[in-house]
Amino acid sequence: EALPAIQVSDVLKHLSGVSIKDYGGIGGLKTVSVRSLGAAHTAVSYDGITVADGQNGQIDISRFSLDNINSIELSNGQNDNIFVPARSVASAALLTIQTIKPTFTKEQKVTGSVSFRGGSFTTLNPSFLIAARLSKKLSLTANADYLYSKGNYPYTLHYGTSEQDSTSRERRQNSDVSNLHTEMTLFGSDSVNDGYIKAYYYRSNRGLPGATIFYNTASFSSQRLNEQVAFAQGHYNRHITDIWDFQLNAKYNFSYTHYKDPAALNSAGIEENHYRQNEYYLNVAAQVRPINSLAIALASDAIVSTMDADLINFARPVRTQWLTSVSLKYVNSWVTLIGTGLFNAIWDHTLADEATKNRFKCSPYISASLKPFVTLKEDLDLRLRIFYKNIYRLPTFNDLYYGKVGNRDLKPEDTNQINFGITYTLTNKSFLSSLLLSADVYHNDVTDKIVAYPTKNVFTWTMLNYGHVSIFGLDLNADIDFELYKDYHLVLSTTYSYYKAISITDKESPDYGHQIPYTPRISGSANAMLRTPYINVSYSLIWSGVRYAVNQNYAENRLPAYYDHSLTASHEFRLPNRQSLSLALEILNLTNKNYEIIRYFPMPCRQFRGSLRYNF
């Protein structure tokens, strides 16, 4: 809540090991890559059920609203909860988004909030959330939010790489966005049963801001993207006995994408494509605890995905996937051991063309967390951690079947991860409320990496299993909470990441041993917040080192380092009958620097935002 955040991507920037590909402004697409593995290796779980996109394998996280979110958790490898669907362990990293589950006091029947955000570049963001207690066992939540922004922020266009070269002051074109998100969830629970049924709808109409091309900033940026996503999902958990638990999850997802380029370089002078995806998902899982220290979980998932498009000779693929995982977890006072075996079977067939071959793969995961000094005081916790995971990502429908680019013989990317870490926590020590220090050293090895490769000319490409990437990294985290005086706290946190992510595909290649694109060697964040009964003030910093736009790490391909500073001030006014009014003011990019995360896609300069929230 203290971060200057309006979207999930704004929060994830403050986590170590995370790279956000941001194409500029609120309306720009945003995908998350963890530890340089690429966005397709990061799964997104929304209230326990994974979100998927069979077309390109990457989830645009800008479509998730923060207003109804209770927690965001990022797990490298997988987290310690083994009683989850098999799909939740079938990726290299897992982003878990948990929405708010309503709670009521004895006299409460309805709670909720209404909020409004506004800011620079005509940014408007109204939202509401309401929760109602229907009975002792049933409750209902409904929320909606709308986001609009012109996104026409100014930036400096450089006409060369030298400081003496000409520049001009421009405004970003075609960066507007109009998003609507609605959601309704029915919760039910008693002493042995727990579950929910959720309906979700998202609609977005946005411009796709083009690269900033010299002397052509207006006409080049005209592409439009219209998206609609609707899904219904349900979760049911039954606590059968103190030993047995049973879980059932189901989901239907529909997505529609309309892409339009009114300035396409073809005979018609326009390109317009429509894509439709359907997914049917079912999960059954059970967990048994034969003894207090041991839990065994079995999960089986069935998934059917289809895609259709109005492209000539489109393959219209249908993918059937069966995932089964078996997990064991042993816990005592000094060690936590987890082992998982995942079996993955994939059958593809097409309605209009030849399909790829069937795939079958087994992937192991093992982790250990040791507490070597169990005799230390309870307020101090030192843990040593290690995990190994083998996983792979499937080629997407675009990789396999998209026009002349697709390659039906692609193999899945095979990834091996190994991580060594240490965590030290201390709580309630004099004026030190809490302290957390952690360090992780890791190595990721990706073989059969899927890359786009030119064939006849620069306009004719195909997908190949060509790449081999070796990634060595270091993540450091520190969080500290000082209690300066009663109800006065100073909270400090910082992250630091080092990546050596190099291509080792071909020793004769000019990019052998070079850092892979858009991966800085060093990056990090820092936050400082002063909490008082009168006002909360926080400062945030995001920084990134030098990156390269392509595989060859030459000077002409280099993107300079950047620093993004933000300030936030907020206060909550307590009102009668458990009501409150919250006011917040934000200054983003305090130093007014134009920088680029993706080359030729400038980020917004200094901007201001304000928000007002009424809780009842």
Coordinates of C-alpha atoms in Angstrom, one line a residue:
E1 CA 0.0 0.0 0.0
A2 CA 2.9 2.4 0.6
L3 CA 4.4 1.9 -2.9
P4 CA 3.5 4.3 -5.8
A5 CA 1.5 1.5 -7.6
I6 CA -1.5 1.5 -9.8
Q7 CA -0.9 -1.9 -11.5
V8 CA 0.6 -5.2 -10.4
S9 CA 3.7 -4.5 -12.5
D10 CA 4.4 -1.4 -10.3
V11 CA 4.7 -3.7 -7.3
L12 CA 6.7 -6.4 -9.0
K13 CA 9.5 -4.0 -9.9
H14 CA 10.4 -3.9 -6.2
L15 CA 11.2 -7.7 -6.1
S16 CA 14.7 -9.0 -6.6
G17 CA 15.4 -11.1 -9.7
V18 CA 12.4 -9.6 -11.5
S19 CA 12.6 -7.9 -14.9
I20 CA 9.5 -6.1 -16.2
K21 CA 9.3 -5.6 -20.0
D22 CA 7.4 -2.3 -20.2
Y23 CA 6.6 -0.7 -23.5
G24 CA 5.8 2.7 -22.0
G25 CA 3.0 4.3 -20.1
I26 CA 0.0 2.8 -18.3
G27 CA -1.3 1.4 -21.6
G28 CA 1.9 -0.3 -22.6
L29 CA 2.0 -4.1 -22.5
K30 CA 3.8 -5.5 -19.4
T31 CA 5.3 -8.9 -18.9
V32 CA 7.4 -10.3 -16.1
S33 CA 10.6 -12.4 -16.4
V34 CA 12.2 -14.0 -13.4
R35 CA 15.9 -14.5 -13.2
S36 CA 16.4 -13.9 -17.0
L37 CA 14.4 -17.0 -18.0
G38 CA 11.8 -15.0 -20.0
A39 CA 8.1 -14.2 -19.4
A40 CA 6.9 -17.6 -20.8
H41 CA 8.6 -19.3 -17.8
T42 CA 6.6 -17.4 -15.2
A43 CA 3.2 -18.8 -14.4
V44 CA 0.5 -16.6 -12.9
S45 CA -1.9 -18.1 -10.3
Y46 CA -5.1 -16.1 -9.6
D47 CA -6.8 -17.3 -6.5
G48 CA -5.2 -20.7 -6.8
I49 CA -5.9 -21.4 -10.5
T50 CA -3.3 -20.6 -13.2
V51 CA -4.0 -18.0 -15.8
A52 CA -2.8 -19.2 -19.3
D53 CA -2.4 -17.8 -22.8
G54 CA -1.8 -20.5 -25.4
Q55 CA -1.2 -18.0 -28.2
N56 CA 2.1 -16.5 -26.9
G57 CA 2.7 -18.0 -23.5
Q58 CA 3.1 -14.6 -21.8
I59 CA 0.6 -13.0 -19.5
D60 CA 0.1 -9.3 -19.7
I61 CA 0.0 -8.5 -16.0
S62 CA -1.3 -5.0 -16.6
R63 CA -4.8 -6.4 -16.7
F64 CA -4.9 -7.2 -13.0
S65 CA -6.2 -4.5 -10.7
L66 CA -4.7 -3.8 -7.3
D67 CA -7.9 -2.7 -5.6
N68 CA -9.2 -6.2 -4.7
I69 CA -5.8 -7.9 -4.1
N70 CA -4.9 -9.1 -0.7
S71 CA -1.3 -10.4 -1.4
I72 CA 1.2 -10.9 -4.1
E73 CA 3.8 -13.6 -3.8
L74 CA 6.6 -14.6 -6.1
S75 CA 8.2 -18.1 -5.8
N76 CA 11.4 -19.2 -7.5
G77 CA 11.1 -22.9 -8.4
Q78 CA 7.9 -23.4 -6.4
N79 CA 6.6 -22.5 -2.9
D80 CA 6.2 -24.7 0.1
N81 CA 2.5 -25.4 -0.3
I82 CA 2.3 -28.9 -1.9
F83 CA -1.5 -29.1 -1.8
V84 CA -1.9 -27.2 -5.1
P85 CA -2.9 -28.1 -8.7
A86 CA -0.2 -29.8 -10.8
R87 CA -0.2 -26.8 -13.1
S88 CA 1.1 -24.6 -10.3
V89 CA 4.4 -26.5 -10.2
A90 CA 4.8 -26.8 -14.0
S91 CA 6.8 -23.6 -14.4
A92 CA 10.2 -22.2 -13.4
A93 CA 8.6 -19.4 -11.3
L94 CA 5.2 -18.8 -9.9
L95 CA 3.5 -15.4 -9.3
T96 CA 0.6 -16.0 -6.9
I97 CA -2.1 -13.3 -6.7
Q98 CA -4.6 -13.7 -3.9
T99 CA -7.7 -11.5 -3.9
I100 CA -9.5 -10.3 -0.8
K101 CA -11.7 -12.7 1.1
P102 CA -14.3 -10.8 3.1
T103 CA -14.4 -10.8 6.9
F104 CA -17.2 -9.4 9.1
T105 CA -17.7 -8.5 12.7
K106 CA -20.8 -9.8 14.4
E107 CA -22.9 -6.7 13.6
Q108 CA -21.6 -6.2 10.0
K109 CA -23.5 -7.4 7.0
V110 CA -22.0 -5.2 4.3
T111 CA -18.5 -3.7 3.9
G112 CA -16.7 -2.2 1.0
S113 CA -14.8 0.8 -0.4
V114 CA -15.1 3.4 -3.2
S115 CA -12.0 5.0 -4.6
F116 CA -10.9 7.4 -7.3
R117 CA -7.4 8.0 -8.6
G118 CA -6.4 10.7 -11.0
G119 CA -3.2 12.0 -12.4
S120 CA -1.1 13.4 -15.2
F121 CA -1.8 12.7 -18.9
T122 CA -5.6 12.5 -18.1
T123 CA -5.3 9.4 -16.0
L124 CA -8.7 8.5 -14.4
N125 CA -9.2 5.4 -12.3
P126 CA -12.5 5.0 -10.4
S127 CA -13.3 1.7 -8.6
F128 CA -15.5 0.1 -6.0
L129 CA -15.5 -3.1 -3.9
I130 CA -18.5 -4.4 -1.9
A131 CA -18.8 -7.5 0.3
A132 CA -22.1 -8.8 1.7
R133 CA -22.7 -11.5 4.3
L134 CA -25.5 -13.6 2.9
S135 CA -25.6 -16.2 5.8
K136 CA -23.3 -17.8 8.3
K137 CA -21.8 -19.9 5.5
L138 CA -22.1 -17.7 2.4
S139 CA -20.6 -14.3 1.5
L140 CA -20.4 -12.4 -1.8
T141 CA -18.0 -9.8 -3.2
A142 CA -18.3 -7.7 -6.3
N143 CA -15.8 -5.2 -7.6
A144 CA -15.2 -3.1 -10.7
D145 CA -12.6 -0.7 -11.8
Y146 CA -12.1 1.5 -14.9
L147 CA -8.8 2.9 -16.1
Y148 CA -8.5 5.6 -18.7
S149 CA -5.4 7.5 -19.7
K150 CA -4.4 9.5 -22.8
G151 CA -0.8 8.6 -22.1
N152 CA 0.4 11.5 -24.2
Y153 CA 3.5 12.3 -22.1
P154 CA 6.4 14.4 -23.4
Y155 CA 9.8 12.9 -24.2
T156 CA 13.1 14.0 -25.8
L157 CA 13.8 12.4 -29.2
H158 CA 17.6 12.1 -29.8
Y159 CA 18.8 12.1 -33.4
G160 CA 22.0 10.4 -32.7
T161 CA 24.2 8.9 -30.0
S162 CA 26.4 11.9 -29.3
E163 CA 25.5 14.6 -26.9
Q164 CA 26.1 17.2 -29.6
D165 CA 23.5 15.6 -31.9
S166 CA 20.1 17.3 -32.5
T167 CA 17.1 16.6 -30.3
S168 CA 13.5 17.5 -30.4
R169 CA 10.7 17.6 -27.8
E170 CA 7.9 15.2 -28.8
R171 CA 4.7 13.8 -27.2
R172 CA 4.0 10.1 -27.1
Q173 CA 1.5 9.0 -29.7
N174 CA -1.1 6.3 -29.6
S175 CA -0.4 5.5 -25.9
D176 CA -4.0 5.8 -24.7
V177 CA -5.8 3.0 -22.8
S178 CA -9.3 2.3 -21.7
N179 CA -9.6 -0.8 -19.4
L180 CA -12.7 -2.2 -17.7
H181 CA -12.4 -5.0 -15.1
T182 CA -15.3 -6.5 -13.2
E183 CA -15.4 -9.5 -10.9
M184 CA -17.9 -11.3 -8.7
T185 CA -17.1 -14.1 -6.2
L186 CA -19.4 -16.2 -4.0
F187 CA -17.6 -17.7 -1.0
G188 CA -18.8 -20.6 1.1
S189 CA -17.3 -22.2 4.1
D190 CA -18.1 -24.2 7.3
S191 CA -16.1 -26.4 9.6
V192 CA -15.0 -28.9 6.9
N193 CA -15.8 -27.3 3.5
D194 CA -14.4 -24.2 1.9
G195 CA -14.7 -22.9 -1.7
Y196 CA -15.7 -20.2 -4.0
I197 CA -17.2 -19.6 -7.5
K198 CA -15.8 -16.6 -9.4
A199 CA -16.8 -14.8 -12.6
Y200 CA -14.3 -12.4 -14.2
Y201 CA -14.5 -10.0 -17.2
Y202 CA -11.8 -7.7 -18.6
R203 CA -12.0 -5.5 -21.6
S204 CA -9.2 -3.3 -23.0
N205 CA -9.0 -1.0 -25.9
R206 CA -5.5 0.5 -26.3
G207 CA -3.1 2.0 -28.7
L208 CA 0.2 0.2 -29.2
P209 CA 2.8 3.0 -29.1
G210 CA 5.3 2.4 -31.8
A211 CA 9.0 2.8 -31.7
T212 CA 10.2 6.4 -31.7
I213 CA 11.4 6.7 -35.3
F214 CA 13.2 9.8 -36.5
Y215 CA 10.9 12.3 -38.2
N216 CA 8.0 9.9 -38.2
T217 CA 6.7 9.8 -34.7
A218 CA 3.1 10.4 -35.6
S219 CA 2.2 8.2 -38.6
F220 CA 4.3 5.2 -37.4
S221 CA 2.4 4.8 -34.2
S222 CA -1.2 3.8 -35.1
Q223 CA -1.7 0.1 -34.2
R224 CA -4.7 -0.7 -32.0
L225 CA -5.3 -3.7 -29.8
N226 CA -8.7 -4.7 -28.5
E227 CA -8.9 -7.5 -25.9
Q228 CA -11.6 -9.3 -24.0
V229 CA -11.1 -11.9 -21.4
A230 CA -13.9 -13.7 -19.6
F231 CA -13.5 -16.7 -17.3
A232 CA -15.5 -18.6 -14.7
Q233 CA -13.6 -20.6 -12.1
G234 CA -14.5 -22.6 -9.0
H235 CA -12.6 -24.0 -6.1
Y236 CA -13.7 -26.6 -3.5
N237 CA -11.7 -27.9 -0.6
R238 CA -13.0 -30.5 1.9
H239 CA -11.2 -31.3 5.1
I240 CA -12.4 -34.9 5.4
T241 CA -10.5 -35.9 8.5
D242 CA -7.4 -34.7 10.4
I243 CA -5.5 -36.9 7.9
W244 CA -7.3 -36.4 4.6
D245 CA -8.0 -33.3 2.5
F246 CA -9.6 -33.2 -1.0
Q247 CA -9.6 -30.4 -3.5
L248 CA -11.4 -29.7 -6.8
N249 CA -10.7 -26.8 -9.2
A250 CA -12.4 -26.1 -12.5
K251 CA -12.2 -23.2 -15.0
Y252 CA -13.5 -22.1 -18.4
N253 CA -11.6 -19.2 -20.1
F254 CA -12.4 -17.3 -23.3
S255 CA -10.2 -14.6 -24.8
Y256 CA -10.6 -12.5 -27.9
T257 CA -8.0 -10.3 -29.5
H258 CA -8.5 -7.8 -32.3
Y259 CA -5.3 -6.4 -33.7
K260 CA -5.4 -3.6 -36.3
D261 CA -2.6 -1.8 -38.2
P262 CA -4.1 0.9 -40.4
A263 CA -0.7 1.7 -41.9
A264 CA 0.5 -1.8 -42.8
L265 CA 3.1 -2.1 -45.6
N266 CA 1.0 -4.4 -47.8
S267 CA -1.1 -4.1 -50.9
A268 CA -4.2 -3.4 -48.9
G269 CA -2.6 -0.8 -46.8
I270 CA -4.2 -2.3 -43.7
E271 CA -3.8 -5.4 -41.5
E272 CA -6.5 -6.6 -39.3
N273 CA -6.5 -9.9 -37.4
H274 CA -9.0 -11.6 -34.9
Y275 CA -7.9 -14.3 -32.5
R276 CA -10.1 -16.4 -30.3
Q277 CA -9.0 -18.8 -27.6
N278 CA -10.9 -21.3 -25.4
E279 CA -9.6 -23.2 -22.5
Y280 CA -11.3 -25.9 -20.4
Y281 CA -9.5 -26.9 -17.2
L282 CA -10.2 -29.4 -14.4
N283 CA -8.0 -30.3 -11.4
V284 CA -8.5 -33.0 -8.7
A285 CA -6.1 -33.2 -5.8
A286 CA -5.8 -35.0 -2.5
Q287 CA -3.5 -34.7 0.5
V288 CA -2.8 -37.2 3.3
R289 CA -0.8 -36.8 6.5
P290 CA 0.1 -40.3 7.8
I291 CA 2.1 -38.7 10.6
N292 CA 2.3 -35.2 11.9
S293 CA 5.6 -34.4 10.2
L294 CA 4.8 -35.9 6.8
A295 CA 2.3 -34.8 4.1
I296 CA 1.8 -36.5 0.7
A297 CA -0.1 -34.8 -2.1
L298 CA -1.3 -36.0 -5.5
A299 CA -2.8 -33.7 -8.1
S300 CA -4.0 -34.4 -11.6
D301 CA -4.9 -31.7 -14.2
A302 CA -6.7 -32.0 -17.6
I303 CA -6.5 -29.0 -20.0
V304 CA -8.0 -28.5 -23.4
S305 CA -6.9 -25.4 -25.3
T306 CA -8.2 -24.2 -28.7
M307 CA -7.3 -21.3 -30.9
D308 CA -8.9 -19.8 -34.0
A309 CA -7.9 -16.9 -36.2
D310 CA -9.0 -15.3 -39.5
L311 CA -5.6 -15.8 -41.1
I312 CA -5.2 -17.6 -44.4
N313 CA -4.6 -21.4 -43.9
F314 CA -4.4 -21.0 -40.1
A315 CA -3.9 -24.4 -38.5
R316 CA -6.7 -23.9 -35.8
P317 CA -4.7 -26.0 -33.2
V318 CA -6.2 -28.0 -30.4
R319 CA -4.0 -28.9 -27.4
T320 CA -4.8 -31.5 -24.9
Q321 CA -2.6 -31.6 -21.8
W322 CA -2.5 -33.9 -18.8
L323 CA -0.4 -33.0 -15.8
T324 CA 0.1 -35.2 -12.8
S325 CA 2.2 -34.3 -9.7
V326 CA 3.2 -36.3 -6.7
S327 CA 4.7 -34.3 -3.8
L328 CA 6.1 -35.2 -0.4
K329 CA 6.8 -32.7 2.4
Y330 CA 8.5 -33.5 5.7
V331 CA 8.7 -30.9 8.5
N332 CA 10.2 -30.9 11.9
S333 CA 11.8 -28.3 14.2
W334 CA 15.0 -27.9 12.2
V335 CA 14.3 -29.0 8.6
T336 CA 11.7 -28.8 5.8
L337 CA 12.1 -31.2 2.9
I338 CA 10.0 -31.2 -0.2
G339 CA 10.2 -33.4 -3.3
T340 CA 7.9 -33.3 -6.3
G341 CA 7.7 -35.4 -9.5
L342 CA 5.7 -33.9 -12.4
F343 CA 4.5 -35.9 -15.4
N344 CA 3.5 -33.8 -18.4
A345 CA 1.8 -35.3 -21.5
I346 CA 0.8 -33.1 -24.5
W347 CA -1.2 -34.0 -27.6
D348 CA -1.6 -31.5 -30.4
H349 CA -3.8 -31.8 -33.4
T350 CA -5.0 -29.2 -35.9
L351 CA -8.1 -28.9 -38.0
A352 CA -6.5 -27.4 -41.0
D353 CA -2.9 -28.6 -41.1
E354 CA -0.3 -31.0 -39.8
A355 CA 0.2 -30.9 -36.1
T356 CA 3.4 -31.2 -34.0
K357 CA 4.4 -34.5 -32.5
N358 CA 3.1 -35.6 -29.0
R359 CA 5.3 -34.8 -26.0
F360 CA 5.9 -36.6 -22.7
K361 CA 8.2 -35.5 -20.0
C362 CA 8.9 -36.1 -16.3
S363 CA 10.4 -33.3 -14.2
P364 CA 11.8 -33.5 -10.7
Y365 CA 11.9 -30.8 -7.9
I366 CA 13.6 -31.1 -4.6
S367 CA 14.2 -28.5 -1.8
A368 CA 15.5 -28.3 1.7
S369 CA 15.3 -25.6 4.3
L370 CA 17.6 -26.2 7.4
K371 CA 17.5 -24.4 10.7
P372 CA 20.9 -25.3 12.1
F373 CA 20.5 -23.6 15.5
V374 CA 17.2 -24.8 16.8
T375 CA 18.2 -23.9 20.4
L376 CA 18.3 -20.2 19.6
K377 CA 15.6 -17.9 20.9
E378 CA 12.3 -18.0 19.2
D379 CA 12.6 -14.4 18.0
L380 CA 15.6 -15.3 15.9
D381 CA 15.5 -17.6 12.8
L382 CA 18.5 -18.6 10.6
R383 CA 17.7 -20.8 7.7
L384 CA 19.8 -22.4 4.9
R385 CA 18.0 -23.2 1.7
I386 CA 18.6 -25.2 -1.4
F387 CA 16.5 -26.3 -4.3
Y388 CA 16.9 -28.0 -7.7
K389 CA 14.2 -28.0 -10.4
N390 CA 14.0 -29.3 -13.9
I391 CA 11.2 -27.9 -15.9
Y392 CA 10.4 -26.9 -19.5
R393 CA 8.1 -24.6 -21.3
L394 CA 6.0 -25.8 -24.2
P395 CA 6.2 -24.1 -27.6
T396 CA 3.2 -21.7 -27.9
F397 CA 0.6 -21.8 -30.7
N398 CA 2.4 -18.9 -32.3
D399 CA 5.8 -20.7 -32.1
L400 CA 4.3 -23.8 -33.8
Y401 CA 1.6 -22.6 -36.2
Y402 CA 1.9 -18.9 -37.0
G403 CA 2.0 -18.5 -40.8
K404 CA 5.4 -19.1 -42.3
V405 CA 7.1 -18.5 -39.0
G406 CA 5.8 -21.6 -37.1
N407 CA 7.9 -24.8 -36.8
R408 CA 6.0 -28.0 -35.9
D409 CA 9.3 -29.8 -35.0
L410 CA 10.1 -27.5 -32.1
K411 CA 11.2 -29.1 -28.8
P412 CA 10.2 -27.6 -25.5
E413 CA 12.8 -25.4 -23.8
D414 CA 14.5 -27.5 -21.1
T415 CA 15.5 -25.6 -18.0
N416 CA 17.6 -26.7 -15.0
Q417 CA 17.6 -24.5 -11.9
I418 CA 19.7 -24.7 -8.8
N419 CA 19.6 -22.3 -5.9
F420 CA 21.5 -21.8 -2.6
G421 CA 20.2 -19.3 -0.1
I422 CA 20.3 -18.1 3.5
T423 CA 17.7 -16.2 5.4
Y424 CA 18.1 -14.5 8.8
T425 CA 15.1 -13.0 10.6
L426 CA 14.9 -11.2 14.0
T427 CA 11.8 -9.9 15.6
N428 CA 10.8 -7.8 18.7
K429 CA 14.3 -6.9 19.7
S430 CA 14.3 -3.6 21.6
F431 CA 13.4 -0.8 19.2
L432 CA 13.9 -3.2 16.2
S433 CA 10.4 -4.5 15.4
S434 CA 11.7 -6.9 12.7
L435 CA 14.7 -7.6 10.5
L436 CA 15.0 -9.8 7.5
L437 CA 18.2 -10.5 5.5
S438 CA 18.4 -13.0 2.7
A439 CA 20.9 -13.9 0.0
D440 CA 20.5 -16.3 -2.9
V441 CA 23.1 -17.6 -5.4
Y442 CA 21.6 -19.5 -8.4
H443 CA 22.4 -21.0 -11.8
N444 CA 19.9 -21.5 -14.6
D445 CA 20.7 -23.5 -17.7
V446 CA 18.4 -23.4 -20.6
T447 CA 18.8 -25.7 -23.6
D448 CA 16.8 -26.0 -26.8
K449 CA 15.9 -22.3 -26.3
I450 CA 13.4 -21.2 -28.9
V451 CA 14.5 -18.3 -31.0
A452 CA 13.3 -16.5 -34.1
Y453 CA 15.8 -17.0 -36.9
P454 CA 15.9 -15.5 -40.4
T455 CA 15.9 -17.8 -43.4
K456 CA 15.7 -16.4 -46.9
N457 CA 15.7 -12.7 -45.9
V458 CA 15.0 -10.4 -43.1
F459 CA 11.2 -10.7 -43.8
T460 CA 11.1 -14.5 -43.7
W461 CA 11.7 -16.0 -40.3
T462 CA 11.2 -19.3 -38.6
M463 CA 11.3 -20.6 -35.0
L464 CA 14.3 -22.9 -34.2
N465 CA 15.6 -24.7 -31.1
Y466 CA 18.9 -22.9 -31.5
G467 CA 19.8 -21.3 -28.2
H468 CA 21.7 -22.4 -25.1
V469 CA 21.8 -19.8 -22.3
S470 CA 23.7 -20.0 -19.0
I471 CA 22.6 -17.8 -16.2
F472 CA 24.5 -17.1 -13.0
G473 CA 22.9 -14.7 -10.5
L474 CA 22.9 -13.2 -7.0
D475 CA 19.8 -11.8 -5.2
L476 CA 20.2 -9.8 -2.0
N477 CA 17.2 -8.6 0.1
A478 CA 17.0 -6.6 3.3
D479 CA 13.9 -5.4 5.3
I480 CA 14.1 -3.6 8.6
D481 CA 11.4 -2.0 10.8
F482 CA 12.5 0.4 13.5
E483 CA 10.0 1.4 16.2
L484 CA 11.2 5.0 16.9
Y485 CA 8.4 5.7 19.3
K486 CA 4.9 4.4 20.0
D487 CA 3.1 4.3 16.7
Y488 CA 6.1 5.9 14.9
H489 CA 7.9 3.5 12.6
L490 CA 10.7 3.8 10.1
V491 CA 10.6 0.9 7.5
L492 CA 13.5 0.4 5.2
S493 CA 13.9 -2.2 2.4
T494 CA 16.3 -2.8 -0.4
T495 CA 17.0 -5.4 -3.1
Y496 CA 20.1 -6.0 -5.3
S497 CA 20.4 -8.4 -8.2
Y498 CA 23.3 -9.5 -10.3
Y499 CA 22.9 -11.5 -13.5
K500 CA 25.4 -13.0 -15.8
A501 CA 23.1 -14.4 -18.5
I502 CA 25.1 -15.3 -21.5
S503 CA 24.6 -17.1 -24.8
I504 CA 26.8 -20.2 -25.1
T505 CA 25.1 -21.6 -28.2
D506 CA 27.9 -21.5 -30.7
K507 CA 31.6 -20.6 -30.0
E508 CA 31.9 -19.3 -33.6
S509 CA 29.0 -16.9 -33.2
P510 CA 29.8 -13.2 -32.7
D511 CA 27.4 -13.2 -29.7
Y512 CA 29.0 -16.1 -27.9
G513 CA 29.5 -15.2 -24.2
H514 CA 27.5 -12.0 -24.6
Q515 CA 24.8 -10.9 -22.2
I516 CA 21.3 -11.8 -23.5
P517 CA 19.1 -8.8 -24.6
Y518 CA 17.4 -6.5 -22.0
T519 CA 19.1 -8.2 -19.1
P520 CA 21.2 -5.8 -17.0
R521 CA 24.2 -7.1 -15.1
I522 CA 23.0 -5.2 -12.0
S523 CA 19.7 -3.9 -10.8
G524 CA 17.8 -3.1 -7.6
S525 CA 15.3 -1.1 -5.6
A526 CA 15.1 0.8 -2.3
N527 CA 12.2 1.9 -0.2
A528 CA 12.0 4.1 2.9
M529 CA 8.7 4.7 4.7
L530 CA 8.0 6.8 7.8
R531 CA 4.7 5.8 9.5
T532 CA 3.2 8.2 12.0
P533 CA -0.4 8.7 13.4
Y534 CA -0.6 11.9 11.3
I535 CA 1.0 11.1 8.0
N536 CA 2.8 8.3 6.1
V537 CA 5.6 9.3 3.8
S538 CA 7.5 6.9 1.6
Y539 CA 10.4 7.2 -1.0
S540 CA 11.0 4.5 -3.7
L541 CA 13.8 4.0 -6.1
I542 CA 14.0 1.6 -9.0
W543 CA 17.3 1.3 -10.8
S544 CA 18.9 -0.7 -13.6
G545 CA 22.3 -1.0 -15.0
V546 CA 23.4 -1.0 -18.7
R547 CA 21.5 -3.4 -21.0
Y548 CA 21.8 -4.4 -24.7
A549 CA 18.9 -4.3 -27.2
V550 CA 20.2 -7.3 -29.2
N551 CA 22.5 -10.3 -28.7
Q552 CA 25.7 -8.5 -29.8
N553 CA 27.0 -6.4 -26.8
Y554 CA 28.5 -3.6 -28.9
A555 CA 28.3 0.1 -28.0
E556 CA 25.7 0.9 -30.6
N557 CA 23.3 -1.6 -29.1
R558 CA 23.8 -0.4 -25.5
L559 CA 20.9 1.1 -23.4
P560 CA 22.1 3.4 -20.6
A561 CA 21.4 2.8 -16.9
Y562 CA 18.4 4.5 -15.4
Y563 CA 17.1 5.5 -12.0
D564 CA 13.4 6.2 -11.2
H565 CA 12.6 8.0 -7.9
S566 CA 9.1 8.4 -6.5
L567 CA 7.5 10.0 -3.4
T568 CA 4.2 9.2 -1.7
A569 CA 2.4 10.8 1.2
S570 CA -0.8 9.4 2.6
H571 CA -3.1 9.8 5.6
E572 CA -6.1 7.8 6.9
F573 CA -8.9 9.7 8.6
R574 CA -10.9 7.5 11.1
L575 CA -14.6 8.0 11.0
P576 CA -17.5 6.7 13.2
N577 CA -18.9 3.1 12.8
R578 CA -15.6 1.6 11.5
Q579 CA -15.5 3.9 8.5
S580 CA -12.4 5.7 7.2
L581 CA -11.2 8.0 4.5
S582 CA -7.8 7.7 2.9
L583 CA -5.9 10.3 0.9
A584 CA -2.7 9.8 -1.0
L585 CA -0.5 12.0 -3.2
E586 CA 2.3 10.6 -5.4
I587 CA 5.1 12.1 -7.5
L588 CA 6.6 9.6 -9.9
N589 CA 9.9 9.9 -11.8
L590 CA 10.8 12.8 -9.4
T591 CA 13.9 13.8 -11.4
N592 CA 11.9 14.1 -14.7
K593 CA 14.3 11.8 -16.6
N594 CA 13.2 10.1 -19.8
Y595 CA 14.6 6.6 -20.0
E596 CA 13.9 3.4 -21.9
I597 CA 13.3 -0.1 -20.6
I598 CA 12.8 -1.3 -24.2
R599 CA 14.8 0.6 -26.9
Y600 CA 12.9 3.3 -28.7
F601 CA 10.0 3.0 -26.2
P602 CA 10.5 6.0 -23.8
M603 CA 9.0 5.8 -20.3
P604 CA 6.9 8.7 -18.9
C605 CA 8.6 11.8 -17.4
R606 CA 7.6 13.3 -14.1
Q607 CA 3.9 12.8 -13.3
F608 CA 1.6 13.3 -10.4
R609 CA -1.2 11.2 -9.0
G610 CA -3.7 11.6 -6.3
S611 CA -6.2 9.1 -4.8
L612 CA -9.2 9.2 -2.4
R613 CA -10.7 6.1 -0.8
Y614 CA -13.7 5.7 1.4
N615 CA -14.0 2.5 3.4
F616 CA -17.3 1.5 5.0

